Every structure is written in structure tokens, then in C-alpha cells.
CSV table of C-alpha atoms in Angstrom, one decimal:
chain,number,residue,atom,x,y,z
A,1,UNK,CA,172.6,52.6,226.3
A,2,UNK,CA,169.4,53.1,224.6
A,3,UNK,CA,166.1,52.8,226.5
A,4,UNK,CA,164.5,49.9,225.1
A,5,UNK,CA,160.4,49.9,225.1
A,6,UNK,CA,158.7,46.7,224.1
A,7,UNK,CA,155.3,47.0,222.1
A,8,UNK,CA,153.3,44.1,223.2
A,9,UNK,CA,150.1,42.4,221.4
A,10,UNK,CA,147.7,45.1,220.6
A,11,UNK,CA,149.9,48.0,222.1
A,12,UNK,CA,150.7,51.4,220.8
A,13,UNK,CA,153.5,53.2,221.8
A,14,UNK,CA,155.4,56.3,220.6
A,15,UNK,CA,159.1,57.9,221.9
A,16,UNK,CA,161.5,60.4,220.8
A,17,UNK,CA,165.4,60.4,220.2
A,18,UNK,CA,167.8,57.4,221.2
A,19,UNK,CA,164.8,54.9,222.3
A,20,UNK,CA,164.7,51.8,220.9
A,21,UNK,CA,161.1,50.1,220.3
A,22,UNK,CA,160.4,46.5,219.7
A,23,UNK,CA,158.0,43.8,219.2
A,24,UNK,CA,159.0,40.0,220.0
A,25,UNK,CA,157.5,37.5,218.1
A,26,UNK,CA,155.3,38.8,215.2
A,27,UNK,CA,153.6,36.0,213.4
A,28,UNK,CA,150.2,36.8,211.7
A,29,UNK,CA,150.1,40.2,213.6
A,30,UNK,CA,151.4,43.6,211.6
A,31,UNK,CA,153.8,46.4,213.0
A,32,UNK,CA,153.1,49.5,211.7
A,33,UNK,CA,156.1,51.5,212.3
A,34,UNK,CA,155.8,55.6,211.7
A,35,UNK,CA,158.9,57.7,211.7
A,36,UNK,CA,159.9,61.6,211.7
A,37,UNK,CA,163.4,61.9,211.0
A,38,UNK,CA,163.5,65.7,211.5
A,39,UNK,CA,161.6,65.8,214.9
A,40,UNK,CA,163.0,62.1,216.0
A,41,UNK,CA,160.1,60.9,216.9
A,42,UNK,CA,159.1,57.4,216.1
A,43,UNK,CA,156.0,55.1,217.1
A,44,UNK,CA,154.9,51.7,216.7
A,45,UNK,CA,150.9,49.9,217.0
A,46,UNK,CA,151.3,46.1,217.2
A,47,UNK,CA,148.2,45.3,214.8
A,48,UNK,CA,146.4,42.0,215.5
A,49,UNK,CA,143.4,42.4,213.6
A,50,UNK,CA,141.6,44.0,210.2
A,51,UNK,CA,139.1,46.3,210.5
A,52,UNK,CA,138.3,48.9,213.1
A,53,UNK,CA,137.6,48.8,216.8
A,54,UNK,CA,133.9,48.5,218.1
A,55,UNK,CA,135.4,50.8,221.6
A,56,UNK,CA,138.8,52.2,222.0
A,57,UNK,CA,140.6,51.3,225.1
A,58,UNK,CA,144.1,52.7,225.9
A,59,UNK,CA,145.5,49.3,226.5
A,60,UNK,CA,144.3,47.8,223.1
A,61,UNK,CA,144.5,51.1,221.0
A,62,UNK,CA,146.7,49.0,218.5
A,63,UNK,CA,144.5,45.9,218.0
A,64,UNK,CA,142.5,47.0,214.8
A,65,UNK,CA,144.2,48.2,211.9
A,66,UNK,CA,142.4,51.5,210.9
A,67,UNK,CA,141.8,52.4,214.7
A,68,UNK,CA,145.7,51.8,215.1
A,69,UNK,CA,147.0,54.0,212.1
A,70,UNK,CA,144.7,56.6,213.1
A,71,UNK,CA,145.5,56.7,217.0
A,72,UNK,CA,149.1,56.2,216.2
A,73,UNK,CA,149.3,59.3,213.7
A,74,UNK,CA,147.8,61.4,216.4
A,75,UNK,CA,149.8,60.1,218.8
A,76,UNK,CA,153.0,61.2,216.6
A,77,UNK,CA,151.7,64.7,216.0
A,78,UNK,CA,151.1,65.4,219.7
A,79,UNK,CA,154.7,64.3,220.1
A,80,UNK,CA,156.0,66.8,217.7
A,81,UNK,CA,155.7,64.8,214.5
A,82,UNK,CA,154.8,66.5,211.4
A,83,UNK,CA,152.2,64.5,209.0
A,84,UNK,CA,154.4,65.7,206.3
A,85,UNK,CA,157.4,64.2,207.2
A,86,UNK,CA,156.1,60.7,208.4
A,87,UNK,CA,156.8,58.0,206.6
A,88,UNK,CA,155.9,54.1,207.4
A,89,UNK,CA,157.1,50.8,207.4
A,90,UNK,CA,155.3,47.7,208.0
A,91,UNK,CA,156.8,44.3,209.1
A,92,UNK,CA,154.9,40.7,209.8
A,93,UNK,CA,151.4,39.5,208.6
A,94,UNK,CA,152.9,35.8,208.0
A,95,UNK,CA,150.5,32.7,207.5
A,96,UNK,CA,152.0,30.7,210.7
A,97,UNK,CA,150.2,27.5,210.4
A,98,UNK,CA,150.5,24.7,207.9
A,99,UNK,CA,147.4,22.6,207.3
A,100,UNK,CA,147.2,19.7,205.3
A,101,UNK,CA,145.1,20.1,202.2
A,102,UNK,CA,142.7,17.7,200.7
A,103,UNK,CA,142.8,16.2,197.5
A,104,UNK,CA,141.3,19.1,195.9
A,105,UNK,CA,143.7,21.4,197.3
A,106,UNK,CA,141.1,23.1,199.5
A,107,UNK,CA,142.0,24.0,203.5
A,108,UNK,CA,139.7,21.9,205.2
A,109,UNK,CA,136.7,24.1,207.2
A,110,UNK,CA,137.4,25.5,210.4
A,111,UNK,CA,140.3,27.6,209.7
A,112,UNK,CA,138.9,30.3,207.6
A,113,UNK,CA,140.7,33.3,209.8
A,114,UNK,CA,143.7,31.7,210.5
A,115,UNK,CA,145.1,30.9,207.6
A,116,UNK,CA,144.6,34.2,205.7
A,117,UNK,CA,144.3,36.6,208.7
A,118,UNK,CA,148.1,37.8,208.5
A,119,UNK,CA,147.3,38.6,204.8
A,120,UNK,CA,144.1,40.5,205.6
A,121,UNK,CA,146.1,42.2,208.3
A,122,UNK,CA,148.7,43.7,205.6
A,123,UNK,CA,146.0,44.8,203.6
A,124,UNK,CA,144.2,46.4,206.2
A,125,UNK,CA,147.0,48.3,207.6
A,126,UNK,CA,148.1,49.4,203.8
A,127,UNK,CA,144.6,50.7,203.1
A,128,UNK,CA,144.7,52.4,206.1
A,129,UNK,CA,147.9,54.2,205.9
A,130,UNK,CA,146.8,55.2,202.3
A,131,UNK,CA,143.6,56.5,203.5
A,132,UNK,CA,145.7,58.7,206.6
A,133,UNK,CA,147.9,59.8,203.1
A,134,UNK,CA,151.0,58.4,204.6
A,135,UNK,CA,153.4,56.8,202.5
A,136,UNK,CA,155.0,53.4,202.8
A,137,UNK,CA,158.8,53.4,202.4
A,138,UNK,CA,159.7,49.9,203.3
A,139,UNK,CA,158.1,46.4,204.2
A,140,UNK,CA,158.9,42.9,205.1
A,141,UNK,CA,155.6,41.1,204.9
A,142,UNK,CA,153.8,37.7,204.6
A,143,UNK,CA,155.6,34.4,204.2
A,144,UNK,CA,155.2,31.7,207.0
A,145,UNK,CA,157.8,32.9,209.6
A,146,UNK,CA,157.7,34.9,212.4
A,147,UNK,CA,159.9,38.0,213.0
A,148,UNK,CA,161.1,40.2,216.1
A,149,UNK,CA,161.9,43.9,215.5
A,150,UNK,CA,164.0,46.5,216.9
A,151,UNK,CA,163.3,50.1,215.5
A,152,UNK,CA,165.9,52.9,216.0
A,153,UNK,CA,163.8,55.9,216.6
A,154,UNK,CA,167.1,58.1,216.1
A,155,UNK,CA,168.0,56.8,212.4
A,156,UNK,CA,164.5,55.1,211.5
A,157,UNK,CA,166.3,51.8,211.0
A,158,UNK,CA,164.4,48.8,211.4
A,159,UNK,CA,166.3,45.4,212.3
A,160,UNK,CA,164.1,42.1,211.7
A,161,UNK,CA,165.2,39.0,213.3
A,162,UNK,CA,163.7,35.6,212.4
A,163,UNK,CA,164.3,32.1,213.4
A,164,UNK,CA,163.4,30.5,209.9
A,165,UNK,CA,164.7,32.9,207.3
A,166,UNK,CA,167.7,34.9,208.9
A,167,UNK,CA,167.9,38.6,209.7
A,168,UNK,CA,167.5,41.6,207.5
A,169,UNK,CA,166.9,45.4,207.9
A,170,UNK,CA,164.7,47.9,206.3
B,1,UNK,CA,140.5,42.6,235.4
B,2,UNK,CA,138.4,41.0,232.6
B,3,UNK,CA,134.9,39.7,232.5
B,4,UNK,CA,136.1,36.5,231.5
B,5,UNK,CA,138.2,36.1,234.4
B,6,UNK,CA,135.1,36.6,236.8
B,7,UNK,CA,133.3,34.2,235.2
B,8,UNK,CA,135.8,31.3,236.5
B,9,UNK,CA,135.3,30.5,239.8
B,10,UNK,CA,137.8,28.8,242.5
B,11,UNK,CA,135.8,25.5,242.2
B,12,UNK,CA,135.8,25.7,238.5
B,13,UNK,CA,139.2,26.5,238.2
B,14,UNK,CA,140.2,23.3,241.3
B,15,UNK,CA,138.0,21.1,239.2
B,16,UNK,CA,139.2,21.9,235.5
B,17,UNK,CA,143.0,21.7,236.6
B,18,UNK,CA,142.5,18.4,237.9
B,19,UNK,CA,140.7,17.1,235.0
B,20,UNK,CA,143.6,18.5,232.8
B,21,UNK,CA,146.0,16.6,235.2
B,22,UNK,CA,144.2,13.2,234.4
B,23,UNK,CA,144.2,13.9,230.7
B,24,UNK,CA,147.8,14.5,230.6
B,25,UNK,CA,148.5,11.0,232.3
B,26,UNK,CA,146.3,9.5,229.2
B,27,UNK,CA,148.5,11.2,226.5
B,28,UNK,CA,151.3,10.0,228.6
B,29,UNK,CA,150.0,6.6,228.1
B,30,UNK,CA,149.0,6.8,224.6
B,31,UNK,CA,152.6,8.1,224.0
B,32,UNK,CA,154.0,4.9,225.7
B,33,UNK,CA,152.0,2.6,223.1
B,34,UNK,CA,153.4,4.8,220.4
B,35,UNK,CA,157.0,4.5,221.2
B,36,UNK,CA,156.7,1.1,222.7
B,37,UNK,CA,158.8,2.0,225.7
B,38,UNK,CA,157.9,3.2,229.4
B,39,UNK,CA,156.9,6.7,229.8
B,40,UNK,CA,157.4,8.5,232.9
B,41,UNK,CA,155.2,11.5,233.6
B,42,UNK,CA,156.0,14.2,236.1
B,43,UNK,CA,153.5,15.8,237.9
B,44,UNK,CA,151.7,18.2,235.5
B,45,UNK,CA,151.2,21.8,236.8
B,46,UNK,CA,147.8,22.9,235.4
B,47,UNK,CA,146.9,26.7,235.6
B,48,UNK,CA,144.5,29.4,234.0
B,49,UNK,CA,146.0,32.2,232.9
B,50,UNK,CA,145.7,35.1,230.2
B,51,UNK,CA,146.1,33.7,226.7
B,52,UNK,CA,148.7,36.7,226.1
B,53,UNK,CA,150.8,35.4,229.1
B,54,UNK,CA,150.9,31.7,227.8
B,55,UNK,CA,154.4,32.8,225.9
B,56,UNK,CA,155.9,34.1,228.8
B,57,UNK,CA,155.0,31.2,230.6
B,58,UNK,CA,156.8,29.2,228.0
B,59,UNK,CA,159.9,31.1,228.4
B,60,UNK,CA,159.5,34.2,226.3
B,61,UNK,CA,158.0,35.3,223.2
B,62,UNK,CA,161.2,34.6,221.3
B,63,UNK,CA,161.7,31.1,222.3
B,64,UNK,CA,161.9,28.6,219.5
B,65,UNK,CA,159.1,26.0,219.6
B,66,UNK,CA,156.7,23.8,217.9
B,67,UNK,CA,153.1,23.7,217.9
B,68,UNK,CA,150.4,21.4,216.8
B,69,UNK,CA,146.8,23.4,217.0
B,70,UNK,CA,143.5,22.4,216.9
B,71,UNK,CA,139.9,23.9,216.5
B,72,UNK,CA,137.4,21.6,218.7
B,73,UNK,CA,134.0,21.4,217.3
B,74,UNK,CA,130.9,19.4,218.9
B,75,UNK,CA,129.0,20.4,222.3
B,76,UNK,CA,132.2,22.1,223.8
B,77,UNK,CA,133.6,24.4,221.1
B,78,UNK,CA,137.2,25.7,221.8
B,79,UNK,CA,141.0,25.1,220.6
B,80,UNK,CA,143.6,23.3,221.9
B,81,UNK,CA,147.5,23.7,221.4
B,82,UNK,CA,150.2,21.5,222.1
B,83,UNK,CA,153.6,23.6,222.2
B,84,UNK,CA,156.8,21.7,222.7
B,85,UNK,CA,160.5,23.3,222.7
B,86,UNK,CA,162.5,22.6,220.0
B,87,UNK,CA,164.9,19.7,221.5
B,88,UNK,CA,161.4,18.3,222.7
B,89,UNK,CA,159.8,18.3,219.4
B,90,UNK,CA,162.9,16.9,217.6
B,91,UNK,CA,163.2,14.0,219.9
B,92,UNK,CA,159.2,13.3,219.8
B,93,UNK,CA,159.3,13.3,215.9
B,94,UNK,CA,162.4,11.1,216.0
B,95,UNK,CA,160.3,8.4,217.3
B,96,UNK,CA,158.5,8.2,214.3
B,97,UNK,CA,160.9,9.1,211.6
B,98,UNK,CA,164.1,7.6,213.2
B,99,UNK,CA,166.6,10.1,214.9
B,100,UNK,CA,167.3,13.6,213.6
B,101,UNK,CA,170.7,15.0,214.0
B,102,UNK,CA,171.7,16.8,217.5
B,103,UNK,CA,169.6,20.4,217.2
B,104,UNK,CA,168.2,19.4,213.8
B,105,UNK,CA,164.7,21.2,213.1
B,106,UNK,CA,162.1,19.0,211.8
B,107,UNK,CA,161.8,19.8,207.9
B,108,UNK,CA,158.7,19.8,205.6
B,109,UNK,CA,158.6,15.8,205.5
B,110,UNK,CA,159.2,15.6,209.3
B,111,UNK,CA,157.0,18.4,210.2
B,112,UNK,CA,154.1,16.0,209.1
B,113,UNK,CA,155.3,13.4,211.5
B,114,UNK,CA,155.4,16.1,214.3
B,115,UNK,CA,151.8,17.0,213.2
B,116,UNK,CA,150.7,13.1,213.4
B,117,UNK,CA,152.4,12.7,217.0
B,118,UNK,CA,151.2,15.8,218.1
B,119,UNK,CA,147.5,15.3,217.0
B,120,UNK,CA,147.9,11.8,218.3
B,121,UNK,CA,148.6,13.1,221.8
B,122,UNK,CA,146.3,15.8,221.7
B,123,UNK,CA,143.6,13.5,221.0
B,124,UNK,CA,144.0,10.7,223.3
B,125,UNK,CA,144.1,13.9,225.7
B,126,UNK,CA,140.7,15.1,224.3
B,127,UNK,CA,139.6,11.0,224.6
B,128,UNK,CA,140.2,11.1,228.1
B,129,UNK,CA,138.5,14.5,228.5
B,130,UNK,CA,135.6,13.1,226.7
B,131,UNK,CA,135.5,10.1,229.0
B,132,UNK,CA,135.2,12.2,232.0
B,133,UNK,CA,132.7,14.3,231.0
B,134,UNK,CA,130.6,12.1,228.4
B,135,UNK,CA,130.9,14.7,225.8
B,136,UNK,CA,132.4,14.3,222.5
B,137,UNK,CA,135.2,16.6,221.4
B,138,UNK,CA,135.4,16.7,217.9
B,139,UNK,CA,138.8,18.1,216.6
B,140,UNK,CA,139.4,19.4,213.1
B,141,UNK,CA,142.4,18.7,211.1
B,142,UNK,CA,145.4,19.7,213.2
B,143,UNK,CA,147.6,22.6,212.0
B,144,UNK,CA,151.4,22.7,212.9
B,145,UNK,CA,154.0,25.5,213.0
B,146,UNK,CA,157.3,25.8,214.1
B,147,UNK,CA,158.5,29.3,215.2
B,148,UNK,CA,158.6,32.0,217.8
B,149,UNK,CA,156.4,30.8,220.7
B,150,UNK,CA,155.2,34.6,220.5
B,151,UNK,CA,154.5,34.1,216.6
B,152,UNK,CA,152.6,31.3,216.9
B,153,UNK,CA,150.4,32.6,220.2
B,154,UNK,CA,150.0,35.6,218.8
B,155,UNK,CA,148.6,34.1,215.5
B,156,UNK,CA,146.0,31.8,218.0
B,157,UNK,CA,145.2,35.2,219.7
B,158,UNK,CA,144.1,36.7,216.5
B,159,UNK,CA,142.2,33.9,215.4
B,160,UNK,CA,140.1,33.7,218.5
B,161,UNK,CA,139.9,37.7,218.7
B,162,UNK,CA,140.7,37.6,222.6
B,163,UNK,CA,143.4,38.8,224.0
B,164,UNK,CA,141.9,38.7,227.5
B,165,UNK,CA,140.6,35.1,226.8
B,166,UNK,CA,141.6,32.9,230.0
B,167,UNK,CA,142.9,29.9,229.4
B,168,UNK,CA,144.1,26.2,230.9
B,169,UNK,CA,147.8,25.8,230.7
B,170,UNK,CA,148.9,22.5,231.5
B,171,UNK,CA,152.9,22.2,232.0
B,172,UNK,CA,153.7,18.7,231.7
B,173,UNK,CA,157.1,16.5,231.4
B,174,UNK,CA,157.6,13.4,230.0
B,175,UNK,CA,160.3,11.1,230.4
B,176,UNK,CA,161.0,8.7,227.3
B,177,UNK,CA,163.9,6.5,228.0
B,178,UNK,CA,166.1,9.1,229.7
B,179,UNK,CA,164.8,12.0,227.0
B,180,UNK,CA,163.0,14.7,228.6
B,181,UNK,CA,160.0,15.8,226.5
B,182,UNK,CA,158.7,19.0,227.9
B,183,UNK,CA,155.8,20.5,226.8
B,184,UNK,CA,152.5,22.6,227.6
B,185,UNK,CA,148.9,21.5,226.4
B,186,UNK,CA,146.8,24.8,226.4
B,187,UNK,CA,143.1,24.6,226.0
B,188,UNK,CA,141.0,27.4,225.2
B,189,UNK,CA,137.0,26.9,226.0
B,190,UNK,CA,134.8,29.0,224.0
B,191,UNK,CA,132.0,30.9,225.7
B,192,UNK,CA,130.0,28.5,227.6
B,193,UNK,CA,132.1,25.2,227.1
B,194,UNK,CA,133.9,25.5,230.6
B,195,UNK,CA,130.4,25.7,232.2
B,196,UNK,CA,128.9,22.6,230.2
B,197,UNK,CA,132.1,20.8,231.6
B,198,UNK,CA,132.3,21.5,235.0
B,199,UNK,CA,128.2,20.4,235.2
B,200,UNK,CA,129.2,17.2,233.7
B,201,UNK,CA,131.4,17.0,236.6
B,202,UNK,CA,128.5,17.8,238.9
B,203,UNK,CA,130.2,20.9,240.3
B,204,UNK,CA,127.6,23.3,240.8
B,205,UNK,CA,128.5,26.8,239.7
B,206,UNK,CA,126.6,30.0,241.1
């Protein structure tokens, strides 16, 4: 049986060959998935926030988008992946909470971050991947539903499950 | 061990969990009035735990949940979340909208009803807290989500920017005419809020 490694909130993990990396219950968070199909190296960063970490701590290396992409790439390379072959997939970045809007259609005060954090995470992740010179080959982002993923490091296949909109694969 | 953790002394934790218990009792009384039926309440289990462990305590990040989340303003800023399992959310909403079919999820219209009744429960919880502490807790418009517990809580963690934030988690079971409603009321005090509350309770904290 394949070894299954869970990547929790703000974590960043890289593994090889027949392992399966998982993230459970992605809401506004974005999973950055990197894969080298030749070296059979794969990794996930469970990104919580856009921007860059003020200080890097090992247990929360995946917390901020820009820091997470840089560290994940470095970790992929030290595990034997080659930058030229690494392809990225991104999943998550939902708008989880529904808030009643006022008559003018504006969102009432007090939730400036919670309503947009998913979208801002997706944007930040895309920018940082582009800046790292990598390519996003597939994505399943946005919407208003939570997602769980299983990433098969051997094949690069990512299974996405959700309660609200069913399952898919990228 | 995070900085946050050390900020809470045993005395503070004991006092605040006791207060949480009283407030949960008030929420049960409010529910009883709304549904016009006797509501029994089990002794709530109040615990302090890191925000990142709330999903585990709820039964895992992939467990289906319905949440009502409110930011609190005023002298004691913070946030509060009511998290129910699917069956409980359906049962609770049913008291306002009429019964849904077995296992049916609240749809958009009934989601508003859930938001309403969840907001009322949290409101009475906060009223009780206000009476005890003589502070006014001003909740903003409630936000609602029905999805995986981990996705709901993860979004709040991102919103509050704190993975190591310690929160008060009150696990409560209401029994309304043989139907059990099990839920968690999670309170996330902002920096300084807990100190202000415990001071009002007459607990001196070193």
C-alpha cells in the first residue's frame, strides 16, 4: 500500500515515488503542488496567506504564498527534482463564508479579509510561481466549496473531492 | 509552546471555561423560547485548545459541518463561531422552516434561516457574557458556511492570521423533544480581550 503523508495547515512536504500526499479540508487555503515526472519527486505547500513570511519557521514554511513557493522549489531540487521539469498544479482558494449583503450590494464592514482571502491567495500563488519561472499546468480554484486532495507522486495525478460539487481529477 | 499559551494561566482558564458553561445555558434557554419546547442541556465541556486543533476535536477536517461566524467589536474584540454537524444543523433549521427531509442539506433559502437561528444562539450566548462581565459585545453580521469542518475553520484561521491562536471551545449538546443537537461554540479572544474579561470577573492575573 502507498504511504500516505498528510500536509497540514501551513505545512510544506516533499516526497518521492509511490507516496501519496494529502490535504484535508482546503477552504480559502491553496495547495501548491509541484511534480517532477522523471525524478518522481512531488511536494505540496498548504498556503494560508498571500504575501511573504516575516520570519521562516520550519513548521509553518508553507504559510505564506511567496515564501512557500520558494521553499517548496528548493526542497524539490534537493530531493532530486530538476527545475526544468517541475510542473505546478494549484487547488483551493474558495470564498467559504456567505455574508448577507446590504441593499447597495456592498458587503457590510468587518469582513475585509475573510471574503477575499481565497482569491488573494490564488493570485499570490500564481504570481510567485510565475516569478519562480515555473508553469501551472492545471488548477481547480475559487468557488465557494471546500476541497480535499490526494496527490500521487508517481503519476502526478491529483484527485479532488468535495462535499458540495462532487469529485474531479487534474 | 507558543507565546499565546503562556499568556493564559490556570486560573484564567478555569474562570473563563466556567463562564462559557453559564453562557451555553443561556443559549439553551433562548433556544427553548424560540422553539417553544423544553430544551435539555448536557453539561458543556469547555476546553482551551489551539485553533488548529478545533477541526480534530470536531471529528476531523473532512467532517461535514455548518458554521455561523461573527466578528465581535467593542471593548472586547474577538470572534465567535457556532459549528454544528450536518444532522444538528438540519434539525435546528427545521424549527424555523418546517421539517426538511431526512439528511437533506439546508439550501440557499434555508441557509438564511440557519444563519438567523445560529446568530440568535450566539447572540444569547454573548448577552449572558455581557451580563456577567458588564461589557457590551457587539457582533457584526453573521457569516455562514456549510462544508468540511477543516475548510471552514481553516478560513477563519487565515482571517485571524493565527495558526497558534488559543481559543475556548465549548462542546454542548441540546436535546429538543428527543432530537439531539450537538455543537461547538468557539470563542477566539483578540489580544488583550481575555485579560479584560478576567479582570471584570475579579480574578487577579499576575
